[in-house]
GROMACS .gro file of N, CA and C in nm:
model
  384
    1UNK      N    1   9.367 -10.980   8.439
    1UNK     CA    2   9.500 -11.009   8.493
    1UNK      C    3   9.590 -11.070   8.385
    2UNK      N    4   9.502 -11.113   8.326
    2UNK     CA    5   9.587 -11.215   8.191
    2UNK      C    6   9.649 -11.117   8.082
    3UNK      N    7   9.585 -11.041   8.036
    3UNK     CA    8   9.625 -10.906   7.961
    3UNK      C    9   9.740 -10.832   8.057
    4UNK      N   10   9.747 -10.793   8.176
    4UNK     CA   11   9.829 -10.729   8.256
    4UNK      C   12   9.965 -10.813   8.205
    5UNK      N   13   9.927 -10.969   8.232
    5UNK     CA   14  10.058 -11.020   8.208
    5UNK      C   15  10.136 -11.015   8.100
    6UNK      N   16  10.040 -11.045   7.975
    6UNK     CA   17  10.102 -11.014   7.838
    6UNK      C   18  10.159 -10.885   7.814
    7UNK      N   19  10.116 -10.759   7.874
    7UNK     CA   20  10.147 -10.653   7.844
    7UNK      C   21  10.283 -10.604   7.921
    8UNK      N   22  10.321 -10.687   8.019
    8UNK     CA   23  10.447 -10.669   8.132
    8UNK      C   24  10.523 -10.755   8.045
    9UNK      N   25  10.516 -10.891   7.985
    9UNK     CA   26  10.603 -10.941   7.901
    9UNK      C   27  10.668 -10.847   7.799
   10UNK      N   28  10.539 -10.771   7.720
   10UNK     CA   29  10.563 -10.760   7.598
   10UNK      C   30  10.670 -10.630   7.652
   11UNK      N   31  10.625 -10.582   7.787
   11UNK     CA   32  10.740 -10.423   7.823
   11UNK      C   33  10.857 -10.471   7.843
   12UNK      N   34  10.883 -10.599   7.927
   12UNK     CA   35  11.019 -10.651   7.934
   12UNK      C   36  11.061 -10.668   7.858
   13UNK      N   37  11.053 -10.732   7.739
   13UNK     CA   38  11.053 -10.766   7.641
   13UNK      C   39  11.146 -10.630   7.514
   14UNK      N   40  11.071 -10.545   7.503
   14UNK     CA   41  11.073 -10.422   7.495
   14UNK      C   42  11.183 -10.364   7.566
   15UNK      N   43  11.203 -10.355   7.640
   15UNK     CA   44  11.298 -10.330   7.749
   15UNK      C   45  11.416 -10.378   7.699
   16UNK      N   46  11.425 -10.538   7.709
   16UNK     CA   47  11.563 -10.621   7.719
   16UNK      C   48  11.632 -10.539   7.542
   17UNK      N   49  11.508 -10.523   7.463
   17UNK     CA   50  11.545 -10.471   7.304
   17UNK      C   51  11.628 -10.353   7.364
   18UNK      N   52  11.590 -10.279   7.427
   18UNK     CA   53  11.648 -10.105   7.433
   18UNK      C   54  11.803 -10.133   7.472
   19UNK      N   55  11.790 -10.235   7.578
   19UNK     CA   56  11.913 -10.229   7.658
   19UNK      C   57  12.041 -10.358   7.595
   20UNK      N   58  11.948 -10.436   7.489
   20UNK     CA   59  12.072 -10.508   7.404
   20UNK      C   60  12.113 -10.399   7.298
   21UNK      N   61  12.026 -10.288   7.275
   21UNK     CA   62  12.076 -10.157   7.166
   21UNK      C   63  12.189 -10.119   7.195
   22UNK      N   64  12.125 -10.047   7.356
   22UNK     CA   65  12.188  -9.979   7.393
   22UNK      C   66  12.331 -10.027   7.434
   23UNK      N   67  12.343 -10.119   7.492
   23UNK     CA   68  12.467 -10.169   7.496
   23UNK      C   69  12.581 -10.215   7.380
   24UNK      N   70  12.512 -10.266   7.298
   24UNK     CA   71  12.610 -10.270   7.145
   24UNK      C   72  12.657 -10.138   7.157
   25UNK      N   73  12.606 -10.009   7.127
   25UNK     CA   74  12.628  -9.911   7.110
   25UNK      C   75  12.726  -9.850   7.178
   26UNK      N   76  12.716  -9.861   7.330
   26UNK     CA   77  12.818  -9.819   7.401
   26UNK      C   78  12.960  -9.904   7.352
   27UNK      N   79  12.938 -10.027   7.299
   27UNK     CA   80  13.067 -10.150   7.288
   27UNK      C   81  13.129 -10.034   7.172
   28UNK      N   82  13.034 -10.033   7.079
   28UNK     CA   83  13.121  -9.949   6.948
   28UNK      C   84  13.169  -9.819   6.946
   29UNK      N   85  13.073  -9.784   7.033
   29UNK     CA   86  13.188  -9.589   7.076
   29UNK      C   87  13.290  -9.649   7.164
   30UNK      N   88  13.293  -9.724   7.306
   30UNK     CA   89  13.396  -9.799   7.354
   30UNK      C   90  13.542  -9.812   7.234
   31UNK      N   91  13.493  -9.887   7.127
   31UNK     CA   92  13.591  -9.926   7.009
   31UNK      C   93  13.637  -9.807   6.984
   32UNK      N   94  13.531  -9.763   6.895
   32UNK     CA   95  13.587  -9.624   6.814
   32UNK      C   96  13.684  -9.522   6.894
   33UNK      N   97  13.655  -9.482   7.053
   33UNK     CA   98  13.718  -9.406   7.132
   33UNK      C   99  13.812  -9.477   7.158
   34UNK      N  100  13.869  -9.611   7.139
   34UNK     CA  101  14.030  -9.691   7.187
   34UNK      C  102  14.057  -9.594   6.995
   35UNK      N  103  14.012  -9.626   6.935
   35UNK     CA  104  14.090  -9.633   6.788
   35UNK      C  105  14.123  -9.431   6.762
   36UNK      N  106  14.054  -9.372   6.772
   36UNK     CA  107  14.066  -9.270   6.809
   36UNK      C  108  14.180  -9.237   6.906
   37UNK      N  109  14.175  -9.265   7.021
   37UNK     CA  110  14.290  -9.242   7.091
   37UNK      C  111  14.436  -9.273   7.065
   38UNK      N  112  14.407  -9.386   7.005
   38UNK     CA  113  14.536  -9.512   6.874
   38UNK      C  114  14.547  -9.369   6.796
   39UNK      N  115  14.517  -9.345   6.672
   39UNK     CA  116  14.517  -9.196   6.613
   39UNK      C  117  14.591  -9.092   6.620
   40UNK      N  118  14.541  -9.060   6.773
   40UNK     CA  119  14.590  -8.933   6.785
   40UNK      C  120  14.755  -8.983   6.869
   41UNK      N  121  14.806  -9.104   6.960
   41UNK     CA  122  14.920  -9.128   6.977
   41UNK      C  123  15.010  -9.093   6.856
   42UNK      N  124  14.978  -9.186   6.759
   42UNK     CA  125  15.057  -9.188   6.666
   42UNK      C  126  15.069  -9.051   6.557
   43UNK      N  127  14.951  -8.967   6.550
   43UNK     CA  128  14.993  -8.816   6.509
   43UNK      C  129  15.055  -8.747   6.620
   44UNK      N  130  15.035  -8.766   6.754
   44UNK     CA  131  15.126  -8.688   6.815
   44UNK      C  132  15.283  -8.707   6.800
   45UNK      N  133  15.290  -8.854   6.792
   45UNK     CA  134  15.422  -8.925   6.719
   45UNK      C  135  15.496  -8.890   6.574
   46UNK      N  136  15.442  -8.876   6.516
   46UNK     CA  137  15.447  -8.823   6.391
   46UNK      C  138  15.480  -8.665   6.427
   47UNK      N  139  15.428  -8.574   6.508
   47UNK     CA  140  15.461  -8.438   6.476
   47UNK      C  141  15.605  -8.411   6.636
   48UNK      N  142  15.565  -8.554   6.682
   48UNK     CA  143  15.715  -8.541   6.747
   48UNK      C  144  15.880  -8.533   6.716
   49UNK      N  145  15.842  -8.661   6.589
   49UNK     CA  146  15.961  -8.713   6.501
   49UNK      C  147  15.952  -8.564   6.426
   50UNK      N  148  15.871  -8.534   6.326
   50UNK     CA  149  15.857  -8.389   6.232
   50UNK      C  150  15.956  -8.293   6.286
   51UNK      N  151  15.897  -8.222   6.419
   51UNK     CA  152  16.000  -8.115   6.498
   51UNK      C  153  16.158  -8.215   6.539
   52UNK      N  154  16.126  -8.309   6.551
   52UNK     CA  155  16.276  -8.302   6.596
   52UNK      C  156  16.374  -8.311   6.471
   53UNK      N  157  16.310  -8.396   6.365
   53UNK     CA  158  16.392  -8.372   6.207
   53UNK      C  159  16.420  -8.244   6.178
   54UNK      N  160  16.363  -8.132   6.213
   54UNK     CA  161  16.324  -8.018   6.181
   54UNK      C  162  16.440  -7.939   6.259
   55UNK      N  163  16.445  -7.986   6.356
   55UNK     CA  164  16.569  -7.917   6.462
   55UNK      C  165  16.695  -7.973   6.428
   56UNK      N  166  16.698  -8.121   6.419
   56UNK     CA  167  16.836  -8.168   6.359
   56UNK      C  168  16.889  -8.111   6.205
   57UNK      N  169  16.763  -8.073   6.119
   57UNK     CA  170  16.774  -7.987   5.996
   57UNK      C  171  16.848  -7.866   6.060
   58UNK      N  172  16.784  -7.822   6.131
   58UNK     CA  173  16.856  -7.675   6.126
   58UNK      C  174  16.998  -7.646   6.208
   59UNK      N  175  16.988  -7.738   6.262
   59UNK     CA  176  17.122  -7.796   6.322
   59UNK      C  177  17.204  -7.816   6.163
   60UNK      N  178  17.219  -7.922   6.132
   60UNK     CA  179  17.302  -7.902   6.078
   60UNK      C  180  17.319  -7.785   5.946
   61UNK      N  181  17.253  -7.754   5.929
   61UNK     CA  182  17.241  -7.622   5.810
   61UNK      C  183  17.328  -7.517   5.866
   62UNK      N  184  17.314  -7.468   6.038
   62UNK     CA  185  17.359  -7.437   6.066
   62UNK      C  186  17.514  -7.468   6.128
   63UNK      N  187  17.567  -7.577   6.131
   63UNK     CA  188  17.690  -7.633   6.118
   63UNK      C  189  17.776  -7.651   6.020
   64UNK      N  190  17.689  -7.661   5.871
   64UNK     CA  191  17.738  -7.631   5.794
   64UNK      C  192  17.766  -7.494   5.707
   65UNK      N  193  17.732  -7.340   5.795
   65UNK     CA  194  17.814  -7.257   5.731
   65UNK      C  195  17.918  -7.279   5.720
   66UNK      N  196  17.982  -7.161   5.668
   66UNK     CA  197  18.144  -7.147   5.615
   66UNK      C  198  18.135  -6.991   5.611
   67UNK      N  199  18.067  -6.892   5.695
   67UNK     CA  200  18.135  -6.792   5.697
   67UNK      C  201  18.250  -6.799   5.757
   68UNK      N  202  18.348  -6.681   5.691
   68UNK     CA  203  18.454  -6.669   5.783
   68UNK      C  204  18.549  -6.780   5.771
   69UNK      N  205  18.539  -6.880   5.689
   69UNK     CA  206  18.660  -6.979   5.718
   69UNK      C  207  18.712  -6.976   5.621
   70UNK      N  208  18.872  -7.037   5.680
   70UNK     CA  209  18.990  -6.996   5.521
   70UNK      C  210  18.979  -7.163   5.537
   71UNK      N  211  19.084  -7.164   5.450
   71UNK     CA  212  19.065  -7.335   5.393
   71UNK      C  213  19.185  -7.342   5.293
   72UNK      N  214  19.253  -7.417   5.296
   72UNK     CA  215  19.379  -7.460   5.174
   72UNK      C  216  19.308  -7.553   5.098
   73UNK      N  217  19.317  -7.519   4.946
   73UNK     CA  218  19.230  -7.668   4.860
   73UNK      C  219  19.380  -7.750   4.828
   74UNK      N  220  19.370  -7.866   4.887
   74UNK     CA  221  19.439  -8.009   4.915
   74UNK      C  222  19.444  -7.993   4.721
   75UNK      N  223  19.518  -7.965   4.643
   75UNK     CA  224  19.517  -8.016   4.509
   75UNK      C  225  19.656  -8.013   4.464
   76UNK      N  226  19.774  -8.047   4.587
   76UNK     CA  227  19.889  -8.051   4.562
   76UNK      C  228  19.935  -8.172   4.466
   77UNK      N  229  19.863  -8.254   4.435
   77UNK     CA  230  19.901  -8.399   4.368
   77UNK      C  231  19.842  -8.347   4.224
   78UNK      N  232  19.766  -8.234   4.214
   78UNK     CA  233  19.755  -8.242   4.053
   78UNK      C  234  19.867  -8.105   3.992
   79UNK      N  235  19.928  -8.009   4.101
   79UNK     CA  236  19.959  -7.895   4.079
   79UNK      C  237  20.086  -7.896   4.139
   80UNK      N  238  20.141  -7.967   4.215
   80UNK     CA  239  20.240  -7.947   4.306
   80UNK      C  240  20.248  -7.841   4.398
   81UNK      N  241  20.112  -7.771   4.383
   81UNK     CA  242  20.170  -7.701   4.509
   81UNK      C  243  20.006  -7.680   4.597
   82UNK      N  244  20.005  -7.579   4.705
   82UNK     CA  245  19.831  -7.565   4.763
   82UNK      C  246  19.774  -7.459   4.727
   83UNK      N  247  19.654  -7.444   4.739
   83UNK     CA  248  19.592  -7.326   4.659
   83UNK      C  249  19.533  -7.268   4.748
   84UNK      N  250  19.538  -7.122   4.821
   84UNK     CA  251  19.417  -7.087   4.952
   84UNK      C  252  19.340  -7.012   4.909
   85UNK      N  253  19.236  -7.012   5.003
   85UNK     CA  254  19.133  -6.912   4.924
   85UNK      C  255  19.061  -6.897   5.109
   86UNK      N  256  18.916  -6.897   5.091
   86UNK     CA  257  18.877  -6.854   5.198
   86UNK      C  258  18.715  -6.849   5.133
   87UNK      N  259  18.609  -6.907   5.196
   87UNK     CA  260  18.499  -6.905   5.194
   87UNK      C  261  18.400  -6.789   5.256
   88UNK      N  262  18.276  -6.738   5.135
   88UNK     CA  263  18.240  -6.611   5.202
   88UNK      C  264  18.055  -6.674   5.160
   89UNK      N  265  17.994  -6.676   5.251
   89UNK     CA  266  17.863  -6.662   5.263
   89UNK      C  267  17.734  -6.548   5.232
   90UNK      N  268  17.664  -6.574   5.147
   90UNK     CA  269  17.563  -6.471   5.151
   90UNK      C  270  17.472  -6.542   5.145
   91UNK      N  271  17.353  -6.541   5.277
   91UNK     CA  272  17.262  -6.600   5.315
   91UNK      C  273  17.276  -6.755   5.321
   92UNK      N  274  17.214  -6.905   5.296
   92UNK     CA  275  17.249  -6.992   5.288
   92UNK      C  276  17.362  -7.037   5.172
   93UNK      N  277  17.404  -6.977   5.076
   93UNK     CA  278  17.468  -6.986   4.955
   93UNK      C  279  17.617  -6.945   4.997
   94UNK      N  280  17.718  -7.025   4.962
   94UNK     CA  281  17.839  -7.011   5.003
   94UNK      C  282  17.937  -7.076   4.913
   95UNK      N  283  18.007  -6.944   4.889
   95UNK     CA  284  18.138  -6.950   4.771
   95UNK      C  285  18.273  -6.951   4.806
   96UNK      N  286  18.354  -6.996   4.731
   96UNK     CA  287  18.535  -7.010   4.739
   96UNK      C  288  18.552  -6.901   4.670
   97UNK      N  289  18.641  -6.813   4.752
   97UNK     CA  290  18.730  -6.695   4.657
   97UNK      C  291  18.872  -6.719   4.697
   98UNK      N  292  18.953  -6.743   4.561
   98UNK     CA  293  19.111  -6.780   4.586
   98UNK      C  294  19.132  -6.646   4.546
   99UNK      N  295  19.280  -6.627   4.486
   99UNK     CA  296  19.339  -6.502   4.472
   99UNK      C  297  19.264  -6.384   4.354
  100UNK      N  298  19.320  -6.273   4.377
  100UNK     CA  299  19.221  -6.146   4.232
  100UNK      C  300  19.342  -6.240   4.138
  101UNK      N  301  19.244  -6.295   4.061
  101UNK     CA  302  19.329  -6.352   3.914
  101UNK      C  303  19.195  -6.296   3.830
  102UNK      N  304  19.272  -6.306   3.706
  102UNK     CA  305  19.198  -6.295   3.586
  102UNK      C  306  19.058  -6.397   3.537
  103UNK      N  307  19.003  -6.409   3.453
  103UNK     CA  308  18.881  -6.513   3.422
  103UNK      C  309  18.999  -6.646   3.390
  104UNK      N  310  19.058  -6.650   3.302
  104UNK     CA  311  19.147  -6.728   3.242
  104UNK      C  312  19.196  -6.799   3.407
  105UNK      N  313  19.283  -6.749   3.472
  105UNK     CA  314  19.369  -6.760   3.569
  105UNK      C  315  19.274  -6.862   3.643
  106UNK      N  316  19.138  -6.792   3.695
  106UNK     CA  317  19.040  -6.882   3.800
  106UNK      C  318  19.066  -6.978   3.721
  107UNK      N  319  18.933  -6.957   3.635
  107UNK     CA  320  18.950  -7.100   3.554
  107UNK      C  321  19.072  -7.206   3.528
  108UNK      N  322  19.181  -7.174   3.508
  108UNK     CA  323  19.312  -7.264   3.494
  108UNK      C  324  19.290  -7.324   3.692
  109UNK      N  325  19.290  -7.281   3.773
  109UNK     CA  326  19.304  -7.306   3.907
  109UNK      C  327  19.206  -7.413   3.903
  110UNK      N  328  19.111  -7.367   3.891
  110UNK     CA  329  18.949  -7.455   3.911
  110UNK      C  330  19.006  -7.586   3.845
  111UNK      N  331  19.028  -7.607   3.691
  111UNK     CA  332  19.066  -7.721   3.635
  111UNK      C  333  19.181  -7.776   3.689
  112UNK      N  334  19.293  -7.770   3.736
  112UNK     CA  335  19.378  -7.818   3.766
  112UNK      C  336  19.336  -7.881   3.913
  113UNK      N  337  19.216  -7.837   4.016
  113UNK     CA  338  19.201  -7.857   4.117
  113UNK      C  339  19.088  -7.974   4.126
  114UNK      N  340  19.077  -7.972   3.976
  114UNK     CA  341  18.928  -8.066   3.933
  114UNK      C  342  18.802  -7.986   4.024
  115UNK      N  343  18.808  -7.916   3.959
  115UNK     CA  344  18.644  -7.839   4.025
  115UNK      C  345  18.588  -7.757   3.939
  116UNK      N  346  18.497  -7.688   3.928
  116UNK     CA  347  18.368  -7.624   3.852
  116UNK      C  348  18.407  -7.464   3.875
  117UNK      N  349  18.416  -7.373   3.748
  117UNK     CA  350  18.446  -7.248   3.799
  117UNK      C  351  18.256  -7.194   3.757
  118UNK      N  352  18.189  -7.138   3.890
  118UNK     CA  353  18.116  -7.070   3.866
  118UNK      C  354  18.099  -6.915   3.862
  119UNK      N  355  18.027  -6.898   3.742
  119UNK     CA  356  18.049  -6.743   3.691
  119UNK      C  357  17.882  -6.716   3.739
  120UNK      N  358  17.902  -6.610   3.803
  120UNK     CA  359  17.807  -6.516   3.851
  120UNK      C  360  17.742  -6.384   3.811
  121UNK      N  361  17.602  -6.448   3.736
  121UNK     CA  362  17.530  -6.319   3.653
  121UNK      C  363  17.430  -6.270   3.757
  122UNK      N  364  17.407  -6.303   3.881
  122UNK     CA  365  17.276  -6.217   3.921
  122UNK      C  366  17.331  -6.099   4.024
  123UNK      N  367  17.313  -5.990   3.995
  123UNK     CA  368  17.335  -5.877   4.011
  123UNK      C  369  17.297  -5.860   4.210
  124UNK      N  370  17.196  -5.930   4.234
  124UNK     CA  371  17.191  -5.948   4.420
  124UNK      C  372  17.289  -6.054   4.448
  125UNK      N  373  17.334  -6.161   4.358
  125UNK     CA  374  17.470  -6.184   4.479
  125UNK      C  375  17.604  -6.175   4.465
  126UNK      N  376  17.595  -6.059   4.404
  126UNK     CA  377  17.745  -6.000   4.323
  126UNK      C  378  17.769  -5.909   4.439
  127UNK      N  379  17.583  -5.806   4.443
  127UNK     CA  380  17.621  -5.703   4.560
  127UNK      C  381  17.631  -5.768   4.727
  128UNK      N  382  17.584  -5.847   4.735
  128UNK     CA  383  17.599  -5.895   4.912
  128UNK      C  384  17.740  -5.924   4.909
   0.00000   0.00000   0.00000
């Protein structure tokens, strides 16, 4: 009987080991599955903010064409008088064309308007 007893200790005993294991264990997947879930909030957050930057991007990209619009360049204070032209788009890239003048002519306009005359060598956006 005396052996019976030692051997029921030593199983409880045994026992209480499995189930202090086992329970840590559950505490730390417990953890890990809060921190995990923490994780994935904040990447879902992250690819919430992403698309919506992404939409306000194309928002305004798309607000800022200029097909189709004429426009007077305001450079009456260096020239005395206004200069029109009219903006023409090919694909995102968008240029000022004032009057058929000569190279000389643009250029004199451009400087007097304080602006940059760009000359155009690539042969695809000469043709669009």
């Amino acid at each position: 009987l005396l052996i019976l007893v030692f051997q029921y200790s030593g199983y409880t005993h045994e026992l209480q080991k499995t189930l202090n294991n086992l329970t840590q264990q559950y505490h730390t997947l417990q953890s890990n599955n809060s921190l995990m879930k923490e994780m994935l909030r904040n990447k879902s957050r992250e690819l919430d903010d992403f698309k919506r930057q992404k939409k306000l991007d194309s928002s305004n990209r798309e607000q800022n064409r200029c097909c189709g619009e004429s426009k007077v360049l305001d450079c009456i204070q260096l020239t005395g008088k206004y200069v029109e032209g009219y903006w023409f788009c090919s694909g995102i890239k968008c240029y000022f064309i004032m009057d058929n003048k000569h190279w000389s002519g643009c250029k004199q306009t451009c400087q007097d308007c304080s602006l940059s005359l760009l000359k155009i060598d690539d042969d695809d956006e000469l043709v669009s």
